[in-house]
CSV table of C-alpha atoms (C1' of nucleotides) and ligand atoms in Angstrom, one decimal:
chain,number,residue,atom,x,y,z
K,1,UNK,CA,50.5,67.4,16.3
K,2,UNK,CA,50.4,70.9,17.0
K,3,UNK,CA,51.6,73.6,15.1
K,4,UNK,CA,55.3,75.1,14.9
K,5,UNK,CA,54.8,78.8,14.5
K,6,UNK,CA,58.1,80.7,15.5
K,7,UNK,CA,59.1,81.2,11.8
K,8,UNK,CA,56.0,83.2,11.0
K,9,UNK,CA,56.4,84.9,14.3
K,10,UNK,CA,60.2,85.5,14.0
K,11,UNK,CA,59.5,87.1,10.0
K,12,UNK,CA,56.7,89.4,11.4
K,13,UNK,CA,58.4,90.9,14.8
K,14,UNK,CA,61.9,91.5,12.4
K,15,UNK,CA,60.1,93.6,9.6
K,16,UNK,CA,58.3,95.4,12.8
K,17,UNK,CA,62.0,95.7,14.5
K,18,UNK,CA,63.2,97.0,11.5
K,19,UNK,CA,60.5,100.0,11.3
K,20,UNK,CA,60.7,100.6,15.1
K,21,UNK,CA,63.4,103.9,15.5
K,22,UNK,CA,65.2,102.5,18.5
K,23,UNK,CA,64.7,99.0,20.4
K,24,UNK,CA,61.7,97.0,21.4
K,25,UNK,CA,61.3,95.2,24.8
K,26,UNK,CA,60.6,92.2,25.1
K,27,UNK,CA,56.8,92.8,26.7
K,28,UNK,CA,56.3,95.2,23.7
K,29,UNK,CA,56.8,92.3,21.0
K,30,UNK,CA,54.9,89.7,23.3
K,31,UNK,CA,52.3,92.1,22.5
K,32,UNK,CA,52.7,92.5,19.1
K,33,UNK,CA,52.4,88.5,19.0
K,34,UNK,CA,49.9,88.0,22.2
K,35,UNK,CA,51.8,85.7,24.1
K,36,UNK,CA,54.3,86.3,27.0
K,37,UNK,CA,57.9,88.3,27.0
K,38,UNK,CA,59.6,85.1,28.0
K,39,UNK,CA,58.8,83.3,24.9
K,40,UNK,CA,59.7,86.1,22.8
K,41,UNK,CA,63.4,86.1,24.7
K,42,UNK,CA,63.2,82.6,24.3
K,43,UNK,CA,62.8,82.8,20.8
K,44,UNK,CA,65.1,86.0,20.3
K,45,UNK,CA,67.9,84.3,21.6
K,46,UNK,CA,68.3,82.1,18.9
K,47,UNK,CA,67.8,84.9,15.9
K,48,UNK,CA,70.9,86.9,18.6
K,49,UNK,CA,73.3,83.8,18.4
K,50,UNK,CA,73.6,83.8,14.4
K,51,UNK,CA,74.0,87.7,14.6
K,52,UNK,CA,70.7,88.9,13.2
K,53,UNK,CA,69.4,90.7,16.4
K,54,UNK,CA,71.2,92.3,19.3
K,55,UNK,CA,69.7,93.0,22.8
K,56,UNK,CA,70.4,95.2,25.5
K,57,UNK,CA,69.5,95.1,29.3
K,58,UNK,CA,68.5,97.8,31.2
K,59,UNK,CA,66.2,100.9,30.6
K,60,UNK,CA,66.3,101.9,26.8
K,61,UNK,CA,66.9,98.4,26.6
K,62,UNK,CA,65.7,95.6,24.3
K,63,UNK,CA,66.0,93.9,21.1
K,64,UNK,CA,66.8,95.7,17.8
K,65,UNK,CA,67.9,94.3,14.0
K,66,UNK,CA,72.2,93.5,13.7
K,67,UNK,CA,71.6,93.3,10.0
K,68,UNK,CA,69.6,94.6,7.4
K,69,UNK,CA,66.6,92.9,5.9
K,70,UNK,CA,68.0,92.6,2.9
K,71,UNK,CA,70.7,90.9,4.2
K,72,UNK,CA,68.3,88.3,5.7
K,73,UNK,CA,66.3,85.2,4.0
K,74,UNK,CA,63.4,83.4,5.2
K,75,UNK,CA,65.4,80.6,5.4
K,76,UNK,CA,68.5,82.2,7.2
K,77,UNK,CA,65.6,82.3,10.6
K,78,UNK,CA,64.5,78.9,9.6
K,79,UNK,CA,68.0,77.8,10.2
K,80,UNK,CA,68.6,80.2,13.0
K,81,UNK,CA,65.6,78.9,14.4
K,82,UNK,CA,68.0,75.4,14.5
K,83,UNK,CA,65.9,74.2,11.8
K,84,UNK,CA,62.9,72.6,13.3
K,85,UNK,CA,61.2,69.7,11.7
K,86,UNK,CA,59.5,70.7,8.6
K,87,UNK,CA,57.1,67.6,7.8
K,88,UNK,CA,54.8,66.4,10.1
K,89,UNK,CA,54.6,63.2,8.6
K,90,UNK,CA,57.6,60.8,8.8
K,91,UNK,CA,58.8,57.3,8.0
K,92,UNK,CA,58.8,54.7,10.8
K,93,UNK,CA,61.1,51.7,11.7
K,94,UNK,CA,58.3,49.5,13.1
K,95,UNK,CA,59.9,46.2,12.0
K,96,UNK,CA,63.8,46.5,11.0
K,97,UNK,CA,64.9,44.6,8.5
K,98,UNK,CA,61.8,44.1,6.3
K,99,UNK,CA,62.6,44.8,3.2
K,100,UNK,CA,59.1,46.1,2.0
K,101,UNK,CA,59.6,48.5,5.0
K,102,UNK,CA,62.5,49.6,3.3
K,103,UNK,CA,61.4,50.1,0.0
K,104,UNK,CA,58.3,52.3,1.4
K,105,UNK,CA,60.3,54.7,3.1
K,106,UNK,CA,63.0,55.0,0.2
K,107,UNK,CA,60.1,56.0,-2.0
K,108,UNK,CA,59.1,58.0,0.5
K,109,UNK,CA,62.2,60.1,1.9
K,110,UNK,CA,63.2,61.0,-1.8
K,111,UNK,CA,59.7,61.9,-2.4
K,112,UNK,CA,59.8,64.4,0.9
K,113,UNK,CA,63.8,65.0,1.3
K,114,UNK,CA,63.0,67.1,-3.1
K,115,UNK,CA,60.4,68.6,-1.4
K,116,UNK,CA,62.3,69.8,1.4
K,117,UNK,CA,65.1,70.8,-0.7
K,118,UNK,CA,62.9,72.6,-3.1
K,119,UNK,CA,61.0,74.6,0.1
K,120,UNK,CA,64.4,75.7,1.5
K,121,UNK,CA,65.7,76.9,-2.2
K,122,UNK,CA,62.5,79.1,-2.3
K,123,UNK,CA,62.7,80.1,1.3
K,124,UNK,CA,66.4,81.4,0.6
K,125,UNK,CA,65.4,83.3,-2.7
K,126,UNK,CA,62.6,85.6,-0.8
K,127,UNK,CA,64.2,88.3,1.5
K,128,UNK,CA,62.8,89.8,4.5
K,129,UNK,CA,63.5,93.1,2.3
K,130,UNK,CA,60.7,91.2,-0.4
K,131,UNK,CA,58.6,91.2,2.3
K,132,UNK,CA,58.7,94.1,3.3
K,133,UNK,CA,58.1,95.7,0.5
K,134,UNK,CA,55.1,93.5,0.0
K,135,UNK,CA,53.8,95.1,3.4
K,136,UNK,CA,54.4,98.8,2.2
K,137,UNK,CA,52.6,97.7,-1.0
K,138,UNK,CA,49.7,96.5,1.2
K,139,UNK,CA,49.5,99.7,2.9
K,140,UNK,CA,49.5,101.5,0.2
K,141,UNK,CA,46.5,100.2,-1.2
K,142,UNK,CA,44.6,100.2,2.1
K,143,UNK,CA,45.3,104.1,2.5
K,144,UNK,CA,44.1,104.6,-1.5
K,145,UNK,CA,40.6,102.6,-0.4
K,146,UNK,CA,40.1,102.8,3.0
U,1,UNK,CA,55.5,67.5,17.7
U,2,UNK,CA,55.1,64.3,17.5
U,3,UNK,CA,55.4,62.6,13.9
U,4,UNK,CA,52.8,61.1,12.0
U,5,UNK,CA,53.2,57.7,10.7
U,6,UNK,CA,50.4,56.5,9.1
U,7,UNK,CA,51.1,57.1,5.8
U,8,UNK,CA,54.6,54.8,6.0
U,9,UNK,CA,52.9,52.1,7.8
U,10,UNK,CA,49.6,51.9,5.5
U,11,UNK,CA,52.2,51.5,2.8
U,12,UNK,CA,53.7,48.8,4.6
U,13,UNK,CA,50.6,46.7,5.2
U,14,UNK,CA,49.3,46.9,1.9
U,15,UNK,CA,52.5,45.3,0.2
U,16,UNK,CA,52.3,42.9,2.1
U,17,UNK,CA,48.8,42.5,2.0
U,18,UNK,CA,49.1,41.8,-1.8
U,19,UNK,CA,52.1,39.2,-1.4
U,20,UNK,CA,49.9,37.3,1.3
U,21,UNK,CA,47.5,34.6,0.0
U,22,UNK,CA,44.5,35.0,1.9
U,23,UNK,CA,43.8,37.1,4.3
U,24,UNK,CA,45.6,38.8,7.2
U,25,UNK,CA,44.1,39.5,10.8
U,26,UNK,CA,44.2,43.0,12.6
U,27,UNK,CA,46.6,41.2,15.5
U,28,UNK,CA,48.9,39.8,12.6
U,29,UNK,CA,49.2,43.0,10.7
U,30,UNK,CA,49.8,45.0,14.5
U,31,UNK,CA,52.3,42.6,15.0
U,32,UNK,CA,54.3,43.9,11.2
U,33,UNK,CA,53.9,47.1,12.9
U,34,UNK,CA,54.9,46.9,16.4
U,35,UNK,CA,51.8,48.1,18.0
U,36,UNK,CA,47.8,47.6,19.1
U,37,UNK,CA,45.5,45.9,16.9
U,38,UNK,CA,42.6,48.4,17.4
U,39,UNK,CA,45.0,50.9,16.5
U,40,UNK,CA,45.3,48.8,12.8
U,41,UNK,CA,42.0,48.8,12.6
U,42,UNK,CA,41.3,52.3,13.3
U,43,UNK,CA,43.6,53.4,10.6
U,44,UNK,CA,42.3,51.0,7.9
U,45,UNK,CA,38.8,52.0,8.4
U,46,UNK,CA,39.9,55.0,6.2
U,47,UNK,CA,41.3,52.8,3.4
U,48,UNK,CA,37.9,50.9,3.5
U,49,UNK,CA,36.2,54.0,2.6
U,50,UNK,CA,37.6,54.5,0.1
U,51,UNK,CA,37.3,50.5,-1.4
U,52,UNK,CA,41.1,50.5,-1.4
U,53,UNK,CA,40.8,46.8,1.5
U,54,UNK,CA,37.9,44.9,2.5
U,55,UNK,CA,37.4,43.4,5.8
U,56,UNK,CA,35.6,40.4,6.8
U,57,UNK,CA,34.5,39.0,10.5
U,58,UNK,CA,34.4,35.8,12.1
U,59,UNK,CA,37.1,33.1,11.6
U,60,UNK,CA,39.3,33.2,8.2
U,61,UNK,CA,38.3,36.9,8.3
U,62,UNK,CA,40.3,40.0,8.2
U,63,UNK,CA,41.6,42.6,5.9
U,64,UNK,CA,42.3,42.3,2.0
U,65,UNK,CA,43.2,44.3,-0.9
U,66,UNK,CA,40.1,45.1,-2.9
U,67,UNK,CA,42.1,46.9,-5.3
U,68,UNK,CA,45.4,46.3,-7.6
U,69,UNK,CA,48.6,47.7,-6.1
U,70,UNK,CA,49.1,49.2,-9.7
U,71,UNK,CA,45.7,51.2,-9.3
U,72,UNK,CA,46.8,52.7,-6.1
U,73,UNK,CA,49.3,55.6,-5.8
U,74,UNK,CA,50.6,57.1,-2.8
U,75,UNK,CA,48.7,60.4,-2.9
U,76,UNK,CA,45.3,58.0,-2.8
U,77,UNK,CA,46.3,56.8,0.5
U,78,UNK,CA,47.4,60.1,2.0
U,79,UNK,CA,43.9,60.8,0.9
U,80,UNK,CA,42.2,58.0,2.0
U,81,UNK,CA,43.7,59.4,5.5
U,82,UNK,CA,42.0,62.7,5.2
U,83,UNK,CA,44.8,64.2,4.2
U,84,UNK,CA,46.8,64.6,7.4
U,85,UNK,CA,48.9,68.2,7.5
U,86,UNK,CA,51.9,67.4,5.9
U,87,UNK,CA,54.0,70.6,7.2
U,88,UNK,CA,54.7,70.2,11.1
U,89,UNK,CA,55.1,74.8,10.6
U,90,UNK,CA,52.5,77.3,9.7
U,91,UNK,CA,51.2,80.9,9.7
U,92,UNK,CA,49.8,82.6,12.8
U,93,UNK,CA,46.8,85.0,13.4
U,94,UNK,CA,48.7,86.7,16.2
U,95,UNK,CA,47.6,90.6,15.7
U,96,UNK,CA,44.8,90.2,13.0
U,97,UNK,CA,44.5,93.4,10.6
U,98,UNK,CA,48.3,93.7,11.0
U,99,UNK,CA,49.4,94.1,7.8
U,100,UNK,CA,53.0,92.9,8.4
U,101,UNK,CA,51.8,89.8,9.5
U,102,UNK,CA,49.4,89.4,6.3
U,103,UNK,CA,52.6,90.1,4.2
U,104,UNK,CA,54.9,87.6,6.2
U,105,UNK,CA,51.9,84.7,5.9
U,106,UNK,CA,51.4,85.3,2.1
U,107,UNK,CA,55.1,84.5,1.2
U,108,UNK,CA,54.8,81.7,3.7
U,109,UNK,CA,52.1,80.0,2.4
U,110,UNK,CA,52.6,80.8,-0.9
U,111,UNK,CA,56.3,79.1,-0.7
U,112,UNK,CA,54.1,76.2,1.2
U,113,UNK,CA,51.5,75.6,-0.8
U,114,UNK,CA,53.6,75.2,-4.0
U,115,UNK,CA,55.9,72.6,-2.2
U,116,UNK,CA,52.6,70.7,-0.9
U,117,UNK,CA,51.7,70.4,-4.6
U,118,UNK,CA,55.0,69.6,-6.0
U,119,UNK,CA,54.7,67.0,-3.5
U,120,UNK,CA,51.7,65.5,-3.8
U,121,UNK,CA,51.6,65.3,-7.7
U,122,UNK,CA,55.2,63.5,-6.9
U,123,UNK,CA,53.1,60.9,-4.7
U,124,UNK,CA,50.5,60.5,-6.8
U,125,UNK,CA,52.8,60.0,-10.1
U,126,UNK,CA,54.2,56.5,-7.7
U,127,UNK,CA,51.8,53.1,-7.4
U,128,UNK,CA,52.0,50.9,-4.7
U,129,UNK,CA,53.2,48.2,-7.6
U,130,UNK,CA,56.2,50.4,-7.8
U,131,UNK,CA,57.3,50.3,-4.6
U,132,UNK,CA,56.2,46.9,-4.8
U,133,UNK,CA,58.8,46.1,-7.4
U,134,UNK,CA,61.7,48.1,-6.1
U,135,UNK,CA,60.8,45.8,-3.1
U,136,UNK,CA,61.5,42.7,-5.2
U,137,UNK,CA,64.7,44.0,-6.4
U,138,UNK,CA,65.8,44.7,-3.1
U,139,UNK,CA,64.8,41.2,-2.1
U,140,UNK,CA,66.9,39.5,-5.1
U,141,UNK,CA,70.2,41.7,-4.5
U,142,UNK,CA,69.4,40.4,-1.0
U,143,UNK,CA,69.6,36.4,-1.9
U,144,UNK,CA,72.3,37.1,-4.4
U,145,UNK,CA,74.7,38.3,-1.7
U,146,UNK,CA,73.8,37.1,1.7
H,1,DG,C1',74.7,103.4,46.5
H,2,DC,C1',69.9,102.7,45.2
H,3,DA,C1',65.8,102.1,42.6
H,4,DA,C1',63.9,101.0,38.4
H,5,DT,C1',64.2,98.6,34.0
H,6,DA,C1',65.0,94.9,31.0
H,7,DT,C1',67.2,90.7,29.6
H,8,DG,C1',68.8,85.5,30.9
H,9,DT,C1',67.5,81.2,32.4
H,10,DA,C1',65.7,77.3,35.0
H,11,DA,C1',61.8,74.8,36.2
H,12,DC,C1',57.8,74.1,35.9
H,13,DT,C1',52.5,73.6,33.6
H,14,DT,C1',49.5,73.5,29.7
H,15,DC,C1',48.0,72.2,25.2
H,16,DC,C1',47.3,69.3,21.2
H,17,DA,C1',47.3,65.5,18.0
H,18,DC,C1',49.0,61.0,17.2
H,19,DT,C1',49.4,56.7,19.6
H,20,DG,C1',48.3,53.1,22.7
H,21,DT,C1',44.9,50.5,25.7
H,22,DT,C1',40.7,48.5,27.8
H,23,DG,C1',36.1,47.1,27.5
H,24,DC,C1',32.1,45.7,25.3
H,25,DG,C1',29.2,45.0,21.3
H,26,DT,C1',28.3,42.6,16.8
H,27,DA,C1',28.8,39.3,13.1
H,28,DG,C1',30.1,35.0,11.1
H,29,DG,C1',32.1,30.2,10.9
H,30,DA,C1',32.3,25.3,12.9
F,1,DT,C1',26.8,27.4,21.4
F,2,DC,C1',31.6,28.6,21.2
F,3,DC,C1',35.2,30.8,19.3
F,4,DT,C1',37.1,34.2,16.3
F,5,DA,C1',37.6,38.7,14.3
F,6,DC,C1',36.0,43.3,13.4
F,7,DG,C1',33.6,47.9,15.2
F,8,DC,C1',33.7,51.4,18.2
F,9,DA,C1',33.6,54.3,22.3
F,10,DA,C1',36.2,56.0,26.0
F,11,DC,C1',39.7,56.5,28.0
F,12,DA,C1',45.4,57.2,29.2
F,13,DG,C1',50.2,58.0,27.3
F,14,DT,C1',53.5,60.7,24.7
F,15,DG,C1',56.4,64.4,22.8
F,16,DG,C1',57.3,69.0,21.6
F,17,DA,C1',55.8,73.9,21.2
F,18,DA,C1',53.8,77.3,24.0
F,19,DG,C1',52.8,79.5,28.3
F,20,DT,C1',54.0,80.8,33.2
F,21,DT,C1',56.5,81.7,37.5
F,22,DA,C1',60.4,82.9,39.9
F,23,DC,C1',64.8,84.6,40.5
F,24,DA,C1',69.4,86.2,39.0
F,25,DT,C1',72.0,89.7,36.5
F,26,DA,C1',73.3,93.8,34.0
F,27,DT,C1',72.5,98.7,32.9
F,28,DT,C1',70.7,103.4,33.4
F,29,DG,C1',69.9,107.5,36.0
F,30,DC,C1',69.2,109.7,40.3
P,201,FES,S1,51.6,93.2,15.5
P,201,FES,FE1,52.0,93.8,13.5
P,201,FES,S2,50.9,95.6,13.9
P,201,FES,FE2,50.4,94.9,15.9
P,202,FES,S1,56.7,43.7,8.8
P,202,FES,FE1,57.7,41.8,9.2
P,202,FES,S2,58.4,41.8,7.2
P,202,FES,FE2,57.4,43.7,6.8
DNA sequence: GCAATATGTAACTTCCACTGTTGCGTAGGA
DNA sequence: TCCTACGCAACAGTGGAAGTTACATATTGC
């Protein structure tokens, strides 16, 4: 299965967005993420539709931050991002109505639907603000040993 | 992407592995699981590895527990499947050296890797004879109310 | 108005890992 | 010897994210 990366993606253009003075185009952030403007306006649109990013047409255009990182948790873009599957690994319905069947995937989906819940609770408590701070942290100590 | 299933259906097969008298055939177990029997076969090579089934050719052959359900938890068979990825999301290398994006995948992963081992320890802490026996009550509730 | 810029969106193709299938080889029982 | 069942290589199928192309639309500035 391949890989789901727009959250990581979405987290890392915001805190950029959010240093930026005025907006970035779209071909400016597929750069930032080395793929192609369309999949960044893809992307964007969804971040736009729950409020968190605005965009503009036209020269002096583009995409800037609606609300402030602090305002903003990991999990808000998870969710703005209409929640894509989390697990990669599910239960299966191969033969209904066996009960053993049953029974597996009970033990199963409580065993990954506390994980999920517990993922989500930590995702909520870290702010793009905590992250950003983390960066400037990192900078910090790059500039003090280059 | 496209779920992974092996986990649930391994589950499946073993259960009813241990509540069969002899042994059961690659076609009879495909059948349990709606599908091919090389693909049964290819998936319980893994479990053979790791001495959790046996196998046997020729007539009266196929695949048996070589192990006690209450010796075998979960986690071991996720394991005994090379530990497929569990999360269906991760962190990118889009701009390496970009220290935004090194700040954005730490809380990631960090939030990541303590829900994979919250979750693993969670499957390890349930034996197959446990799901076996919620099976059985399942079963009796079953017969008592048709 | 016109040209240039930038987003909006549809309609593809590509990519990847799990899944499914075919074909042939090998081992074991009757 | 014949039949059964696993072992395995080498494909094709599938589904969803990612990538690409093409064109429409809105906005700025001359
Ligand atoms: S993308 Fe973060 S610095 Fe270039
Ligand atoms: S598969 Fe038929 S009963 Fe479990």
């Amino acid at each position: 299965m391949k890989n789901d990366s727009r959250l990581s993606r979405m987290l890392h253009v915001l805190i950029h967005m959010d240093q930026l003075a005025g907006a970035a185009t779209s071909e400016q952030i597929a750069q930032m993420l080395s793929t192609n403007p369309v999949v960044v306006r893809r992307t964007l649109a969804g971040l736009r539709e729950q409020g968190y990013v605005r965009s503009l047409k036209g020269p002096g255009g583009g995409w800037s931050l609606a609300r402030k990182l602090e305002e903003i948790s990991l999990a808000d873009i998870h969710r703005a991002l209409d929640s894509p599957r989390l697990f990669a690994i599910s239960a299966t319905v191969d033969h209904a109505g066996c009960l053993v069947e049953q029974a597996v995937n009970a033990a199963l989906s409580s065993a990954f639907d506390e994980a999920e819940q517990a993922l989500l609770a930590r995702l909520d408590s870290i702010s793009l603000a905590d992250v950003a701070r983390d960066f400037a942290r990192r900078a910090r100590r790059k500039s003090a040993r280059p």
